[in-house]
Tab-separated table of C-alpha atoms and ligand atoms in Angstrom:
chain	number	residue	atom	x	y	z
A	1	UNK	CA	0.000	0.000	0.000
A	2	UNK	CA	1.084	3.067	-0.826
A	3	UNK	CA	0.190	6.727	1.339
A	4	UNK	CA	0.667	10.631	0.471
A	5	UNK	CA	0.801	12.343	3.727
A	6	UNK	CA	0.195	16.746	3.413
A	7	UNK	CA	1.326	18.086	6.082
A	8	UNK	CA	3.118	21.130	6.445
A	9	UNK	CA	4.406	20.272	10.058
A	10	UNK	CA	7.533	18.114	9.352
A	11	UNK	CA	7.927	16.992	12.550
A	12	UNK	CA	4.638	15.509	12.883
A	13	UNK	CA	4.440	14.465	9.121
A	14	UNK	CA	7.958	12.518	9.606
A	15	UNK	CA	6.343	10.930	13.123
A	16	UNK	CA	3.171	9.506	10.900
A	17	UNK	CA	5.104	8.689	7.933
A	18	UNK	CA	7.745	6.598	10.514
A	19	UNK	CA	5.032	4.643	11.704
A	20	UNK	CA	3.550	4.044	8.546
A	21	UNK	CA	6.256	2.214	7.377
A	22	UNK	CA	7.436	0.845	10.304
A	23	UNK	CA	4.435	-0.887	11.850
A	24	UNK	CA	1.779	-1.118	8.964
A	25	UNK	CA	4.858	-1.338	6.192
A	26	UNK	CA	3.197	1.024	3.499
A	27	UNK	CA	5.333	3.126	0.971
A	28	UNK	CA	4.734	6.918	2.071
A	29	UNK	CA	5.455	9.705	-0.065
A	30	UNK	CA	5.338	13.115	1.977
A	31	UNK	CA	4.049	16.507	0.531
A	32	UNK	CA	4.736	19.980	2.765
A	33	UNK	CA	2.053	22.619	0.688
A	34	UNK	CA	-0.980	22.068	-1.053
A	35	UNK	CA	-0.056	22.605	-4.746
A	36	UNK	CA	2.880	19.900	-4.229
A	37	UNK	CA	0.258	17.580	-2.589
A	38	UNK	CA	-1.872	18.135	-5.518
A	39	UNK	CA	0.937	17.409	-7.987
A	40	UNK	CA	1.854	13.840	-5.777
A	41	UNK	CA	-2.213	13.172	-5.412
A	42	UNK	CA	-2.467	13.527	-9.748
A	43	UNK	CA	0.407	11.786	-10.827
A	44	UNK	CA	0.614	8.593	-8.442
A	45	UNK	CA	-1.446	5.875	-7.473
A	46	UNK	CA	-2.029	6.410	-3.469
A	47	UNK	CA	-4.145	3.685	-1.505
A	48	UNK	CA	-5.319	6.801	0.965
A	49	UNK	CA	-4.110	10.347	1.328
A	50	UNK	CA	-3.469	11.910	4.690
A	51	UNK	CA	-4.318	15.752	4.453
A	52	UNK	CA	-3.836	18.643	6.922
A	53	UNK	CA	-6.074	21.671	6.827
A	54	UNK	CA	-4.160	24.531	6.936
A	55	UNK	CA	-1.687	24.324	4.276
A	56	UNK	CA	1.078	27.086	2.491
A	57	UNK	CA	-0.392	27.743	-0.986
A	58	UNK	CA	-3.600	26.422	-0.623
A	59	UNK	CA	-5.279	24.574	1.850
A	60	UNK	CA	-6.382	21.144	2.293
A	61	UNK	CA	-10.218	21.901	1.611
A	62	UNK	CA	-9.203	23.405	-1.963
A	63	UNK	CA	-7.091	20.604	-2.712
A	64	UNK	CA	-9.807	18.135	-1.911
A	65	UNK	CA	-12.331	19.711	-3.682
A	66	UNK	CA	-9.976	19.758	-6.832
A	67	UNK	CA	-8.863	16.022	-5.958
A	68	UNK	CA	-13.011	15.182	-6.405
A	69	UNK	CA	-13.850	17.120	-8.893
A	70	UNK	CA	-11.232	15.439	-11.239
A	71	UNK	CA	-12.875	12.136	-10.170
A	72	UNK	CA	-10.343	10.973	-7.801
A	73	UNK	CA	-11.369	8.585	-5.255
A	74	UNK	CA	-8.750	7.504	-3.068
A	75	UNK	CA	-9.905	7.888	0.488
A	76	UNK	CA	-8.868	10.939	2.406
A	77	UNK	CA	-8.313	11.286	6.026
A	78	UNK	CA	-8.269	14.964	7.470
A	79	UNK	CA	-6.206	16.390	10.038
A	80	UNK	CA	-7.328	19.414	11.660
A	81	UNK	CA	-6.296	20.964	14.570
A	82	UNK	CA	-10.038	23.434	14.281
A	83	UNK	CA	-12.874	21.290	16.485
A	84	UNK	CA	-15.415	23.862	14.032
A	85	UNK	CA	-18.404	21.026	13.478
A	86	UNK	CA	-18.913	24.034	10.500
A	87	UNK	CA	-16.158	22.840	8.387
A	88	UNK	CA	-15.936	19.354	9.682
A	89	UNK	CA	-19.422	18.862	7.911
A	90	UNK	CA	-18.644	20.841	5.087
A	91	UNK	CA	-15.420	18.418	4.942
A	92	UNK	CA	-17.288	15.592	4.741
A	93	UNK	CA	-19.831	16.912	2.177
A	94	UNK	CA	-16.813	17.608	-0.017
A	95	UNK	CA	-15.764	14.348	0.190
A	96	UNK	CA	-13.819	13.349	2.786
A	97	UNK	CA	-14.108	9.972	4.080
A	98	UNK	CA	-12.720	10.410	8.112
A	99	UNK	CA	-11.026	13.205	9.998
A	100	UNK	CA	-8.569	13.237	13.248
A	101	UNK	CA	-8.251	16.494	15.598
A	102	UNK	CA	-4.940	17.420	16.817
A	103	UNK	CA	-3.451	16.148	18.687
A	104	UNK	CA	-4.520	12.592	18.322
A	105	UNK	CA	-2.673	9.076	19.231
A	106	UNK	CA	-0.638	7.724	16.258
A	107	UNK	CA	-2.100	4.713	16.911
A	108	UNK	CA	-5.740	5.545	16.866
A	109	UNK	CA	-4.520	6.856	13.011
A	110	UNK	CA	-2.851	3.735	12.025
A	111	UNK	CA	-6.053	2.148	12.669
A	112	UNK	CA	-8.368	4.761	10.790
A	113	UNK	CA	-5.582	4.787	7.969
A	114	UNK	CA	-6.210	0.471	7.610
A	115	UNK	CA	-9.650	0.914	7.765
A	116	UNK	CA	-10.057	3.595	4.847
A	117	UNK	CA	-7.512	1.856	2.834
A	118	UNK	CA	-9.730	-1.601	3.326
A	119	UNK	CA	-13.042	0.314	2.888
A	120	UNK	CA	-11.485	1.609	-0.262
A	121	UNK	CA	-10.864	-1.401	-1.812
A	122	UNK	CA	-14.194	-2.951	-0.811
A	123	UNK	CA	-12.855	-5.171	2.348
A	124	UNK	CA	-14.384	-4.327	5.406
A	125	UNK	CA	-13.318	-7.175	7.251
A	126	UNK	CA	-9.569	-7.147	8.624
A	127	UNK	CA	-9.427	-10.862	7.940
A	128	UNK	CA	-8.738	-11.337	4.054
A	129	UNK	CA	-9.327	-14.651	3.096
A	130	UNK	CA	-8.533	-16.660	-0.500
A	131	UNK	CA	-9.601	-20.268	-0.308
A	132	UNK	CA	-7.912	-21.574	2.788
A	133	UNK	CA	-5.172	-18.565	3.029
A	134	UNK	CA	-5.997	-16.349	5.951
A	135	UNK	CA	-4.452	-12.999	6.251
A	136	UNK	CA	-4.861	-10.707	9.206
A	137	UNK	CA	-3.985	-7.276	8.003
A	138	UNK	CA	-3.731	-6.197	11.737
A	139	UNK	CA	-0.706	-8.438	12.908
A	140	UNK	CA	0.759	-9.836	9.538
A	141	UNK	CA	-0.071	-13.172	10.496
A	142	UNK	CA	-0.406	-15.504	7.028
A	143	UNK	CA	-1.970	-18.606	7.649
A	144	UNK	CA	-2.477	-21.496	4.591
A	145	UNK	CA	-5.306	-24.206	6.751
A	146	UNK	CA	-3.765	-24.986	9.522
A	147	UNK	CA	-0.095	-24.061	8.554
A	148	UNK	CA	1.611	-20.554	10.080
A	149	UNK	CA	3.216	-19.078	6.647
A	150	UNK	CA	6.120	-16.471	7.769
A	151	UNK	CA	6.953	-13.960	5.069
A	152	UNK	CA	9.029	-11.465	4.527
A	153	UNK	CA	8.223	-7.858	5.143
A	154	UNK	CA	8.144	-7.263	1.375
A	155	UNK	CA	6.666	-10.686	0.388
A	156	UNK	CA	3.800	-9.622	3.233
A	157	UNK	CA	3.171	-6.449	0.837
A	158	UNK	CA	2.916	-8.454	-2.233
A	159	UNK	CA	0.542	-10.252	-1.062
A	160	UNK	CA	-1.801	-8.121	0.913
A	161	UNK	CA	-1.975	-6.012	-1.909
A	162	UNK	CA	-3.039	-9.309	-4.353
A	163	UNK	CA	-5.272	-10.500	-1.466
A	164	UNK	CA	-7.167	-6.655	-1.277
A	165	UNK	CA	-7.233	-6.865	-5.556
A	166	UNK	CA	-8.092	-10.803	-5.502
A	167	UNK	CA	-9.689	-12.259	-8.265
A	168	UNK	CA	-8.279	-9.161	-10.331
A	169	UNK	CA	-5.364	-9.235	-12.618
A	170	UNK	CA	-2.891	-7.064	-11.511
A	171	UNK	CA	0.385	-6.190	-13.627
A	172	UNK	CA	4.051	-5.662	-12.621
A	173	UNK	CA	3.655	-1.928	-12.591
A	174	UNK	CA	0.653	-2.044	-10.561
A	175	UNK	CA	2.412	-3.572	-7.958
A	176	UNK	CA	5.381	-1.422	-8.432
A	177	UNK	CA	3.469	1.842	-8.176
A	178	UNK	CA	1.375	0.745	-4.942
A	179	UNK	CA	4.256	-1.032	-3.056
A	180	UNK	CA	7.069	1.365	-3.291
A	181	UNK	CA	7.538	5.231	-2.739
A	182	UNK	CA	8.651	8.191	-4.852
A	183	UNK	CA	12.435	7.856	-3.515
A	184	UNK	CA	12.851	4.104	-4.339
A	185	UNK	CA	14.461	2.775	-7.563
A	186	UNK	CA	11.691	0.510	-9.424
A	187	UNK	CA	12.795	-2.785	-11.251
A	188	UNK	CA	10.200	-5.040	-12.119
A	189	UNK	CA	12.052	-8.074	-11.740
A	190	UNK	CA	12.137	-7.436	-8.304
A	191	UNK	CA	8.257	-8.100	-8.207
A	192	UNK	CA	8.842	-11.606	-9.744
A	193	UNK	CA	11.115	-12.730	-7.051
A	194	UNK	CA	8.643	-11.552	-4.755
A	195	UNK	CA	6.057	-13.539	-6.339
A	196	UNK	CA	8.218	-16.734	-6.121
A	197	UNK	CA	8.978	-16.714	-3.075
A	198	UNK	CA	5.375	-16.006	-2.051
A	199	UNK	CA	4.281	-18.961	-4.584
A	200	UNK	CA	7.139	-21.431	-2.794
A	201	UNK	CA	6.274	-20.697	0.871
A	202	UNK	CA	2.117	-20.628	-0.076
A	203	UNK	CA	2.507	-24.075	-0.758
A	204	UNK	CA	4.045	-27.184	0.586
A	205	UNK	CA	3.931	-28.845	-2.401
A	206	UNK	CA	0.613	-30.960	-2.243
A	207	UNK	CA	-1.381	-27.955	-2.190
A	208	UNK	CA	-3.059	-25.514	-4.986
A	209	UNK	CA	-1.031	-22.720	-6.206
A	210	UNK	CA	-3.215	-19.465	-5.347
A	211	UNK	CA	-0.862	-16.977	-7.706
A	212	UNK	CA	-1.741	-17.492	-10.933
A	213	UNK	CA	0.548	-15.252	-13.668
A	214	UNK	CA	-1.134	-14.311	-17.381
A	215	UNK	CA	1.107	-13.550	-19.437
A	216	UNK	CA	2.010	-10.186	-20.459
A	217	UNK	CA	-1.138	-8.868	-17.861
A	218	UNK	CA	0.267	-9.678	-14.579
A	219	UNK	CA	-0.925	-12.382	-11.420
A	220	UNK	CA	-4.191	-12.709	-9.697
A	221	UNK	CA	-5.002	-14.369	-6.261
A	222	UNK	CA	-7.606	-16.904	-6.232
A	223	UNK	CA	-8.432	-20.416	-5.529
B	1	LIG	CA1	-0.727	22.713	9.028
């Protein structure tokens, strides 16, 4: 999963970004004003967008408003330090999907930020499940039946991301855009080592194989 936090407070923008990546391990990308987090929100593929009010250049409002009207629907999760019910329900008519007053816990917002991102991809339950694969997005456990799978941070990624698209094809880039942030190098071959492994440790050898690759589209998760 990837996130674009706007904030204009770096301190408190590097604090959520830290544990972004450190406890829910989600690429972050970080944006200080509004027409930068515009320019991030258009050009790249975010799973939810984190968005302070008051912004330099233009605030977060404005650049939600432009963010809907071009048809973008990534969730949104506000941060506002005003408790004004006024704008916080003229926030949510304008399409924001959750909002956090300063100053909140950082893990009350790592659990709003999983919840969005599920929501937005149609999963309200924290338990994916494929066939007999079981993955709880709140501790990283993997579970094939009755067998404990342990993955890899990265592998982990791979295939939350599958298991939150499943029954979708979804290409190399795909999974390149959503899994890594704007500072990182991107080489696809990297996915399909990922994807190996994954396939390897999914199953034992007697059982299905739950990654399935089309050629020249990408892999899809399902039984
Ligand atoms: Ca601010």
């Amino acid at each position: 999963m990837r996130v674009l936090i706007v904030e204009d407070e770096s301190r408190l923008a590097e604090n959520i970004a830290r544990s972004l990546r450190e406890i829910a391990g989600y690429a972050v990308d970080l944006a200080a004003d509004g027409p930068q987090g515009l320019q991030l929100a258009s050009r790249n593929a975010y799973d939810l967008i984190i968005l302070d009010l008051m912004l330099p250049g233009f605030d977060g409002r404005q650049l939600l408003v432009q963010l809907r009207e071009a048809g973008q629907q990534t969730p949104v999760l506000i941060l506002t330090a005003r408790d004004d019910k006024e704008s916080l329900v003229a926030l949510l008519n304008s399409g924001a999907d959750d909002y956090l007053t300063k100053p909140f816990d950082l893990g009350e917002l790592l659990a709003r930020a999983k919840v969005l991102i599920r929501r937005g991809k149609g999963q309200p339950s924290p338990l994916l499940t494929v066939g007999d694969l079981q993955i709880n997005t709140v501790d990283h456990t993997v579970r094939r039946g009755e067998r404990a799978i342990t993955l890899t941070a990265m592998e982990y990624r791979v295939l939350e991301y599958l298991a939150h698209r499943s029954g979708a094809v979804v290409s190399k880039s795909e999974l390149l855009e959503h899994l890594y942030d704007y500072n990182w190098e991107k080489f696809s071959n990297v996915i399909e080592v990922y994807i190996s492994g994954l396939r390897r440790k999914l199953n034992d050898g007697k059982q299905r194989q739950l990654i399935h690759t089309l050629r020249n589209q990408g892999y899809t998760l399902q039984e």
